[in-house]
Amino acid sequence: PAPREQAPEPELVVGVAPISSATPGMGQGGEGTGSGTGIGAGDGPGRGVRTGPRNLRQPAPLALRRYHPPEALRRGVSGTAVVSCRIREDTVLDQCRVLSETPPGQGFGAAGIAAAVAEYRFRPGMIDGRPDYDLRAVITVRFGRNAP
């Protein structure tokens, strides 16, 4: 094999480049006074594109008749329940809770939960195209023609 030969040292050039270029050149020295790091942590104010839950199936008012509290139905009392439910991956609602019922004490809250779980289906909200199962669906269930 041939003996190793040291590469020649490049010629040192000091001054302005003979032609301008959009790309940076090889600098010939100088010392900076800057400091800092690229390390950091934190949560910014934005989270990307967010959409709310989407109702996929809602029953007709007549279908809700089977959930109308029997005593209220017998007396001709209409009512409303507002319920909040978690949306599962299969679009079914669970972990429902009553937010309000009108008139109170007539059983419309429990009836609203039963109707929401059996009759409604929702697609979960999305964050940057991924399902957000932390968002809950809020549903107003109206029982009777004169429901508030």
Tab-separated table of C-alpha atoms in Angstrom:
chain	number	residue	atom	x	y	z
A	1	PRO	CA	0.000	0.000	0.000
A	2	ALA	CA	1.005	3.575	-0.645
A	3	PRO	CA	2.182	5.617	2.340
A	4	ARG	CA	-0.301	8.060	3.830
A	5	GLU	CA	0.109	11.638	2.755
A	6	GLN	CA	-1.195	14.580	4.746
A	7	ALA	CA	-3.755	16.721	2.880
A	8	PRO	CA	-2.540	20.264	2.194
A	9	GLU	CA	-3.748	23.021	4.509
A	10	PRO	CA	-6.363	25.248	2.848
A	11	GLU	CA	-5.219	28.758	2.083
A	12	LEU	CA	-6.469	31.283	4.633
A	13	VAL	CA	-8.596	34.001	3.020
A	14	VAL	CA	-9.580	37.077	4.993
A	15	GLY	CA	-12.013	39.736	3.743
A	16	VAL	CA	-15.258	40.062	1.850
A	17	ALA	CA	-16.484	37.335	-0.482
A	18	PRO	CA	-15.950	38.187	-4.135
A	19	ILE	CA	-19.624	37.410	-4.985
A	20	SER	CA	-22.780	37.566	-2.865
A	21	SER	CA	-24.657	34.385	-2.069
A	22	ALA	CA	-27.985	33.534	-0.428
A	23	THR	CA	-26.319	30.764	1.537
A	24	PRO	CA	-24.005	31.440	4.438
A	25	GLY	CA	-20.308	31.037	3.821
A	26	MET	CA	-17.522	29.614	5.909
A	27	GLY	CA	-16.733	32.184	8.555
A	28	GLN	CA	-13.151	33.058	9.381
A	29	GLY	CA	-13.384	33.584	13.088
A	30	GLY	CA	-14.896	35.948	15.538
A	31	GLU	CA	-16.312	35.280	18.940
A	32	GLY	CA	-19.907	35.688	20.016
A	33	THR	CA	-21.262	36.905	23.322
A	34	GLY	CA	-24.638	35.132	23.238
A	35	SER	CA	-25.836	32.465	25.613
A	36	GLY	CA	-28.879	30.204	25.998
A	37	THR	CA	-30.167	26.714	25.569
A	38	GLY	CA	-32.750	24.966	23.492
A	39	ILE	CA	-34.217	23.127	26.446
A	40	GLY	CA	-37.588	24.070	27.878
A	41	ALA	CA	-40.978	22.839	28.928
A	42	GLY	CA	-44.418	24.285	29.199
A	43	ASP	CA	-47.952	24.273	27.956
A	44	GLY	CA	-48.897	26.987	25.540
A	45	PRO	CA	-52.295	28.633	25.164
A	46	GLY	CA	-53.339	26.685	22.050
A	47	ARG	CA	-54.232	23.033	21.637
A	48	GLY	CA	-54.916	22.806	17.938
A	49	VAL	CA	-58.201	22.328	16.133
A	50	ARG	CA	-60.980	21.311	18.489
A	51	THR	CA	-64.553	20.309	17.643
A	52	GLY	CA	-67.412	19.426	19.958
A	53	PRO	CA	-69.432	16.204	20.111
A	54	ARG	CA	-71.743	15.524	17.177
A	55	ASN	CA	-75.245	14.124	17.559
A	56	LEU	CA	-75.607	11.035	15.368
A	57	ARG	CA	-79.052	9.855	16.492
A	58	GLN	CA	-81.860	11.658	18.246
A	59	PRO	CA	-85.275	10.100	18.908
A	60	ALA	CA	-88.548	11.523	17.669
A	61	PRO	CA	-90.712	13.054	20.430
A	62	LEU	CA	-93.133	10.119	20.183
A	63	ALA	CA	-90.300	7.639	20.910
A	64	LEU	CA	-89.640	9.426	24.218
A	65	ARG	CA	-93.166	8.646	25.436
A	66	ARG	CA	-92.028	5.250	26.773
A	67	TYR	CA	-89.545	7.057	29.099
A	68	HIS	CA	-92.056	9.666	30.332
A	69	PRO	CA	-92.482	9.172	34.112
A	70	PRO	CA	-95.737	7.149	34.428
A	71	GLU	CA	-97.360	9.291	37.126
A	72	ALA	CA	-96.551	12.508	35.274
A	73	LEU	CA	-97.886	11.014	32.035
A	74	ARG	CA	-101.108	9.917	33.762
A	75	ARG	CA	-101.625	13.456	35.112
A	76	GLY	CA	-100.702	15.054	31.738
A	77	VAL	CA	-97.579	16.771	33.123
A	78	SER	CA	-94.892	17.632	30.559
A	79	GLY	CA	-91.283	18.084	31.625
A	80	THR	CA	-87.670	18.540	30.636
A	81	ALA	CA	-84.411	16.970	31.765
A	82	VAL	CA	-80.934	18.289	31.004
A	83	VAL	CA	-78.344	15.522	31.354
A	84	SER	CA	-74.580	15.354	30.860
A	85	CYS	CA	-73.083	12.073	29.613
A	86	ARG	CA	-69.687	10.662	28.684
A	87	ILE	CA	-69.387	9.462	25.073
A	88	ARG	CA	-67.891	5.994	24.618
A	89	GLU	CA	-65.907	4.869	21.581
A	90	ASP	CA	-68.969	2.980	20.297
A	91	THR	CA	-71.025	6.265	20.365
A	92	VAL	CA	-73.153	5.059	23.313
A	93	LEU	CA	-73.594	7.415	26.272
A	94	ASP	CA	-72.766	6.421	29.851
A	95	GLN	CA	-71.856	7.969	33.208
A	96	CYS	CA	-74.818	10.323	32.857
A	97	ARG	CA	-75.837	12.805	35.525
A	98	VAL	CA	-78.802	15.138	35.813
A	99	LEU	CA	-77.962	18.826	35.465
A	100	SER	CA	-81.568	19.987	35.876
A	101	GLU	CA	-85.165	18.800	35.646
A	102	THR	CA	-88.377	20.755	35.240
A	103	PRO	CA	-90.661	20.458	37.102
A	104	PRO	CA	-88.517	19.122	39.935
A	105	GLY	CA	-89.437	15.966	41.813
A	106	GLN	CA	-91.533	14.437	39.031
A	107	GLY	CA	-88.954	11.867	37.852
A	108	PHE	CA	-87.923	13.649	34.647
A	109	GLY	CA	-84.203	13.547	35.568
A	110	ALA	CA	-84.065	9.746	35.806
A	111	ALA	CA	-86.261	9.465	32.709
A	112	GLY	CA	-83.897	11.788	30.831
A	113	ILE	CA	-80.909	9.593	31.702
A	114	ALA	CA	-82.742	6.432	30.591
A	115	ALA	CA	-83.742	8.064	27.295
A	116	ALA	CA	-80.242	9.468	26.666
A	117	VAL	CA	-78.522	6.113	27.166
A	118	ALA	CA	-81.041	4.128	25.090
A	119	GLU	CA	-81.976	6.550	22.315
A	120	TYR	CA	-79.147	9.013	21.636
A	121	ARG	CA	-75.806	8.372	19.918
A	122	PHE	CA	-72.927	10.833	19.675
A	123	ARG	CA	-69.569	11.031	17.958
A	124	PRO	CA	-67.020	12.370	20.471
A	125	GLY	CA	-65.411	15.767	20.118
A	126	MET	CA	-62.062	15.902	18.319
A	127	ILE	CA	-58.700	17.531	18.986
A	128	ASP	CA	-56.421	17.647	15.943
A	129	GLY	CA	-58.366	14.779	14.341
A	130	ARG	CA	-58.199	12.499	17.402
A	131	PRO	CA	-61.238	11.670	19.588
A	132	ASP	CA	-61.464	13.591	22.853
A	133	TYR	CA	-63.289	11.333	25.292
A	134	ASP	CA	-62.993	13.938	28.063
A	135	LEU	CA	-65.730	16.072	26.493
A	136	ARG	CA	-69.257	15.263	27.618
A	137	ALA	CA	-72.478	15.584	25.655
A	138	VAL	CA	-75.140	17.800	27.234
A	139	ILE	CA	-78.624	16.760	26.141
A	140	THR	CA	-81.989	18.392	26.730
A	141	VAL	CA	-84.728	15.742	26.710
A	142	ARG	CA	-88.292	17.073	26.385
A	143	PHE	CA	-91.219	14.948	27.531
A	144	GLY	CA	-94.675	15.930	26.247
A	145	ARG	CA	-95.918	18.582	23.849
A	146	ASN	CA	-95.836	21.408	26.369
A	147	ALA	CA	-92.360	20.631	27.738
A	148	PRO	CA	-90.549	23.759	28.878
